[in-house]
């Protein structure tokens, strides 16, 4: 369960990275090993921890060896966790190794065929997925503070990307503001970095094709815009209009990111309808008795639910996020705060034995 929770942390970043990598250019093929570290405060305060990983890429094969230590309550229960997973796209196989038991499991990359839903259920799902919020402001800025630092063997320059999206709940008229701040520490590209980009590009394109996402660059861009629109609660066209401006601003960033920090904060101003409903007991639609937020509806649903929750309450200050902003303003909550670093990239030749279950390991179901 803990392993699955860790994968959910990375779901959104992985989806976005897949689109970016799919559209990237690369260099000549070479075996690549990349070592990373990550430190996260978790999602909405749940699942904080630190991890290290060693990823090895060779053609359409990848091996990811990770170690993770949870903190807080989960850390006491789970202790140190991690995994060793091998993916071979040509063999349509994913092997997960258990070195203590000397066993492994095997699964396919290709998803099983899906049965078509009855038309009535599809129509009902379509009605349920209508946007609950509208986007009233969508701004992105890129700045270069002028800071420099060394990460591993890399001299890095600091860039800050700030993305602000303000939405209005169509029912309550409450407004919510999402701010995602990305601190990027970039370094000039080297032959090792170009090799890593190439291997990641080829692997990701083949993996997307294997799971049924065989797309042109234009289709990938269109899907990326649609994904952003569905997450926020707006539509593809509204984000397409700003795509050119975003591309121009992002072009200010030079080099390859070695260190990446992402902090996502939500703030709500409440609303007249929400305030009226929030005066009673029981919570009703304003988040339910538990005050939980439905993450299945994406960022738009989360922002809508958060707006109702803040409007219902007294609007007091949020909890401490430990961020560089020196504390949160009234009604602001930090949803996600994480930092990753690439510690080393190398291009030494990798043996075939790195990409198969070890001899003597037993396959289990």
C-alpha positions as MATLAB code, in Angstrom:
seq = 'XXXXXXXXXXXXXXXXXXXXXXXXXXXXXXXXXXXXXXXXXXXXXXXXXXXXXXXXXXXXXXXXXXXXXXXXXXXXXXXXXXXXXXXXXXXXXXXXXXXXXXXXXXXXXXXXXXXXXXXXXXXXXXXXXXXXXXXXXXXXXXXXXXXXXXXXXXXXXXXXXXXXXXXXXXXXXXXXXXXXXXXXXXXXXXXXXXXXXXXXXXXXXXXXXXXXXXXXXXXXXXXXXXXXXXXXXXXXXXXXXXXXXXXXXXXXXXXXXXXXXXXXXXXXXXXXXXXXXXXXXXXXXXXXXXXXXXXXXXXXXXXXXXXXXXXXXXXXXXXXXXXXXXXXXXXXXXXXXXXXXXXXXXXXXXXXXXXXXXXXXXXXX';
ca = [
       0.000    0.000    0.000;
       2.841    2.369    0.833;
       4.458    1.586   -2.502;
       1.214    2.461   -4.295;
       0.950    5.706   -2.342;
       4.412    6.695   -3.522;
       3.388    6.102   -7.135;
       0.334    8.342   -6.720;
       2.576   11.235   -5.606;
       4.240   11.118   -8.951;
       1.192   10.577  -11.157;
       0.689   14.132  -12.292;
       4.415   14.928  -12.791;
       4.946   11.718  -14.712;
       2.009   12.428  -17.050;
       3.351   15.910  -17.819;
       6.935   14.666  -18.177;
       5.807   11.970  -20.605;
       4.354   14.608  -22.928;
       7.440   16.835  -22.689;
       9.860   13.952  -23.217;
       7.782   12.686  -26.149;
       8.331   16.019  -27.907;
      12.030   16.366  -27.035;
      15.037   16.017  -29.299;
      18.037   13.895  -28.373;
      21.537   12.740  -29.239;
      23.223    9.457  -30.128;
      22.142    6.373  -28.186;
      24.207    5.250  -25.194;
      23.666    3.297  -21.993;
      22.947    5.769  -19.186;
      22.828    5.615  -15.389;
      21.269    8.478  -13.425;
      21.217    8.849   -9.638;
      18.463   10.961   -8.044;
      17.338   12.032   -4.589;
      13.929   13.319   -3.531;
      12.544   14.956   -0.409;
       8.815   15.568   -0.091;
       6.366   16.911    2.464;
       3.774   14.604    0.901;
       0.362   15.457   -0.492;
      -1.765   17.630    1.784;
       0.567   16.677    4.641;
       0.270   12.916    4.078;
       3.150   10.688    3.041;
       6.244   12.782    3.734;
       9.568   11.115    3.139;
      12.969   10.993    1.478;
      14.134    8.695   -1.302;
      17.082    7.832   -3.515;
      16.964    6.056   -6.856;
      19.379    4.677   -9.411;
      17.858    4.426  -12.894;
      19.609    2.555  -15.692;
      18.554    2.906  -19.347;
      19.678    0.862  -22.311;
      17.652    1.024  -25.497;
      14.083    0.071  -24.634;
      15.024   -1.359  -21.250;
      15.008    0.363  -17.868;
      15.886   -0.652  -14.335;
      14.897    1.479  -11.336;
      16.368    0.656   -7.919;
      14.964    2.850   -5.164;
      15.192    3.306   -1.406;
      12.658    5.314    0.551;
      12.233    6.335    4.159;
       8.864    7.648    5.286;
       8.690   10.169    8.114;
       6.064   10.832   10.755;
       3.452    8.221   11.653;
       3.860    6.258    8.409;
       7.609    6.151    8.913;
       7.192    4.380   12.246;
       4.932    1.787   10.628;
       6.668    1.249    7.291;
      10.320    1.866    8.077;
      12.677    1.905    5.104;
      10.994    0.849    1.858;
      11.973    0.750   -1.782;
      12.011   -1.536   -4.772;
      13.865   -2.950   -7.754;
      11.865   -2.884  -10.990;
      12.929   -3.837  -14.521;
      10.972   -2.852  -17.640;
      11.672   -4.404  -21.051;
       9.420   -2.878  -23.698;
      10.425   -5.254  -26.484;
       9.540   -8.241  -24.294;
       6.379   -6.475  -23.023;
       7.414   -7.288  -19.464;
       7.816   -5.634  -16.063;
       9.665   -7.592  -13.379;
       9.588   -6.610   -9.705;
      12.378   -8.220   -7.682;
      12.290   -9.277   -4.034;
      15.924   -9.740   -3.057;
      15.156  -10.987    0.460;
      13.035  -13.868   -0.810;
      14.925  -14.212   -4.111;
      11.674  -14.087   -6.060;
      10.122  -11.869   -8.708;
       6.726  -11.094  -10.210;
       6.051  -10.527  -13.891;
       3.394   -8.372  -15.545;
       2.706   -7.025  -19.034;
       3.013   -3.429  -20.166;
       0.237   -3.752  -22.743;
      -3.075   -3.132  -20.953;
      -5.855   -5.741  -21.244;
      -8.657   -4.953  -23.716;
     -11.414   -2.850  -22.194;
     -15.053   -3.727  -22.597;
     -17.295   -0.970  -23.941;
     -19.674    0.554  -21.449;
     -23.386    0.680  -22.201;
     -24.411    3.954  -23.840;
     -26.548    4.927  -20.862;
     -23.624    4.673  -18.431;
     -21.350    6.618  -20.786;
     -23.953    9.378  -21.037;
     -24.311    9.498  -17.250;
     -20.545    9.695  -16.777;
     -20.384   12.526  -19.316;
     -22.927   14.506  -17.337;
     -21.062   13.921  -14.080;
     -17.789   15.176  -15.559;
     -19.023   18.629  -16.572;
     -16.744   21.427  -15.274;
     -17.684   22.746  -11.838;
     -15.418   25.782  -12.062;
     -14.405   28.373  -14.649;
     -10.950   29.853  -15.108;
     -10.879   33.624  -14.551;
      -7.083   34.108  -14.496;
      -4.229   32.016  -15.870;
      -0.753   33.572  -15.609;
       2.791   32.250  -15.738;
       5.985   34.160  -15.024;
       9.650   33.169  -15.291;
      12.361   34.979  -13.334;
      16.110   34.563  -12.850;
      17.095   35.649   -9.310;
      20.792   35.391  -10.135;
      21.565   32.673   -7.571;
      24.107   29.947   -8.299;
      25.052   26.735   -6.498;
      26.810   23.440   -7.110;
      24.796   20.205   -7.095;
      27.033   17.158   -7.291;
      29.457   17.939  -10.094;
      27.145   20.485  -11.762;
      27.320   24.279  -11.567;
      23.706   25.448  -11.576;
      21.760   28.654  -12.237;
      18.462   29.396  -10.478;
      15.164   30.053  -12.299;
      11.727   30.470  -10.720;
       8.566   29.589  -12.638;
       5.340   30.809  -11.015;
       1.989   29.599  -12.374;
      -1.145   31.234  -10.957;
      -4.632   29.992  -11.849;
      -7.731   31.603  -10.338;
     -11.062   29.826  -10.688;
     -14.645   30.541   -9.744;
     -17.002   27.859   -8.474;
     -19.985   27.890  -10.844;
     -22.361   27.045   -7.996;
     -21.161   29.072   -5.015;
     -19.296   31.839   -6.904;
     -16.426   31.358   -4.432;
     -13.025   32.052   -5.946;
      -9.933   29.939   -5.384;
      -6.360   30.666   -6.346;
      -3.806   27.998   -7.173;
      -0.134   28.976   -7.130;
       2.522   26.518   -8.256;
       6.099   27.698   -7.778;
       8.867   25.686   -9.453;
      12.476   26.372   -8.465;
      14.743   25.095  -11.246;
      18.505   24.779  -10.891;
      19.848   24.242  -14.401;
      23.265   23.454  -15.844;
      24.621   23.640  -19.417;
      24.031   20.440  -21.375;
      26.861   17.918  -21.484;
      27.277   14.772  -23.591;
      25.993   12.720  -20.629;
      22.895   14.922  -20.284;
      22.188   14.691  -24.028;
      22.524   10.911  -23.829;
      20.073   10.825  -20.906;
      17.563   12.948  -22.835;
      17.866   10.655  -25.850;
      17.370    7.470  -23.860;
      14.421    8.904  -21.933;
      12.827   10.141  -25.162;
      13.107    6.811  -26.970;
      11.985    4.800  -23.968;
       8.981    7.040  -23.255;
       7.828    7.093  -26.880;
       7.983    3.291  -27.050;
       6.216    2.941  -23.694;
       3.401    5.299  -24.759;
       2.968    3.302  -27.977;
       2.868    0.040  -26.013;
       0.023    1.274  -23.798;
      -1.909    2.556  -26.827;
      -0.807    6.217  -26.914;
       0.884    6.214  -30.335;
       0.838    9.955  -31.097;
       2.468   12.526  -33.335;
       4.105   15.573  -31.722;
       1.028   17.633  -32.586;
      -1.287   15.063  -31.012;
       0.893   14.957  -27.888;
       0.699   18.740  -27.576;
      -3.077   18.654  -28.045;
      -3.429   15.969  -25.381;
      -1.224   17.940  -23.000;
      -3.420   21.005  -23.365;
      -6.543   18.912  -22.873;
      -5.074   17.336  -19.724;
      -4.286   20.734  -18.239;
      -7.752   21.990  -19.093;
      -9.457   19.003  -17.502;
      -7.314   19.271  -14.353;
      -8.058   22.938  -13.844;
     -11.694   22.767  -14.894;
     -11.395   24.930  -18.005;
     -11.261   23.825  -21.634;
      -8.538   22.994  -24.128;
      -9.110   26.094  -26.270;
      -8.654   28.546  -23.393;
      -5.252   27.056  -22.616;
      -4.283   26.827  -26.294;
      -4.564   30.622  -26.576;
      -1.894   31.081  -23.930;
       0.392   28.273  -25.130;
       2.485   30.564  -27.350;
       3.034   33.052  -24.525;
       3.996   30.249  -22.151;
       6.488   28.844  -24.687;
       8.086   32.267  -25.101;
       8.464   32.740  -21.355;
       9.832   29.233  -20.798;
      12.451   29.858  -23.498;
      14.181   32.141  -20.980;
      15.296   29.026  -19.097;
      18.707   27.881  -20.295;
      20.240   24.499  -19.570;
      19.002   21.220  -18.129;
      17.321   21.052  -14.670;
      19.489   19.256  -12.111;
      17.526   20.411   -9.059;
      13.745   20.885   -9.163;
      11.566   22.133   -6.325;
       7.780   22.279   -6.696;
       5.447   23.920   -4.196;
       1.700   24.035   -4.827;
      -0.507   26.301   -2.702;
      -4.269   26.918   -2.693;
      -6.073   29.994   -1.389;
      -9.806   30.697   -1.302;
     -11.721   33.957   -0.937;
     -15.024   32.257   -0.130;
     -18.305   33.290   -1.729;
     -21.813   34.499   -0.928;
     -23.572   31.195   -1.596;
     -20.875   29.227    0.216;
     -20.975   31.568    3.208;
     -24.754   31.214    3.529;
     -24.534   27.430    3.418;
     -21.563   27.388    5.760;
     -23.545   28.967    8.597;
     -25.399   25.761    9.395;
     -24.232   22.524   10.956;
     -23.378   19.262    9.293;
     -21.279   20.578    6.406;
     -23.640   19.501    3.614;
     -22.027   19.976    0.231;
     -19.293   22.158    1.594;
     -16.927   19.254    2.021;
     -18.993   16.696    3.964;
     -18.721   15.747    7.586;
     -15.096   14.803    7.290;
     -14.147   17.986    5.445;
     -12.410   15.841    2.820;
     -11.691   16.889   -0.752;
     -12.523   14.736   -3.778;
      -9.193   14.421   -5.581;
     -10.776   12.352   -8.369;
     -12.129   15.552   -9.965;
      -8.666   16.973  -10.537;
      -7.368   20.383   -9.576;
     -10.661   22.073  -10.423;
     -12.605   19.850   -8.043;
      -9.965   20.255   -5.349;
     -10.018   24.024   -5.626;
     -13.827   24.045   -5.586;
     -13.971   21.869   -2.479;
     -11.278   23.906   -0.755;
     -13.187   27.110   -1.459;
     -16.307   25.689    0.174;
     -14.342   24.459    3.181;
     -12.703   27.843    3.803;
     -15.985   29.701    3.315;
     -17.663   27.428    5.855;
     -14.937   27.951    8.452;
     -13.689   31.052   10.147;
     -11.035   31.772    7.492;
      -8.182   31.455   10.007;
      -4.594   31.021    9.049;
      -3.373   27.784    7.532;
      -0.876   25.443    9.056;
       2.847   26.009    8.782;
       4.297   24.768    5.502;
       7.943   25.192    6.369;
       8.471   26.954    3.043;
      10.670   29.915    2.177;
       7.714   32.312    2.169;
       7.905   32.557    5.968;
       4.478   31.098    6.690;
       1.096   30.956    4.999;
      -1.372   33.765    4.648;
      -4.934   33.510    5.876;
      -6.894   30.883    3.939;
      -3.804   29.461    2.211;
      -2.873   25.793    2.337;
       0.204   24.068    0.957;
      -0.989   21.000   -0.913;
       2.293   19.673   -2.270;
       5.959   20.475   -1.571;
       8.796   18.406   -3.010;
      12.418   18.735   -4.142;
      14.399   16.406   -6.418;
      18.052   16.422   -7.464;
      20.120   14.589  -10.017;
      23.325   13.685   -8.232;
      25.170   11.945  -11.065;
      24.822   10.960  -14.740;
      27.174    8.414  -16.311;
      27.306    6.668  -19.700;
      29.283    3.505  -18.970;
      28.241    0.317  -20.791;
      25.600   -1.782  -19.005;
      25.421   -5.589  -19.206;
      22.321   -7.510  -20.309;
      22.217   -9.050  -16.846;
      21.149   -5.687  -15.430;
      17.844   -5.974  -17.291;
      16.626   -9.461  -16.382;
      15.708  -11.299  -13.159;
      18.855  -12.787  -11.580;
      19.613  -16.439  -12.095;
      18.189  -18.549   -9.276;
      15.271  -16.184   -8.521;
      11.860  -17.873   -8.544;
       8.888  -16.412  -10.393;
       5.787  -16.008   -8.202;
       2.235  -14.924   -8.974;
];
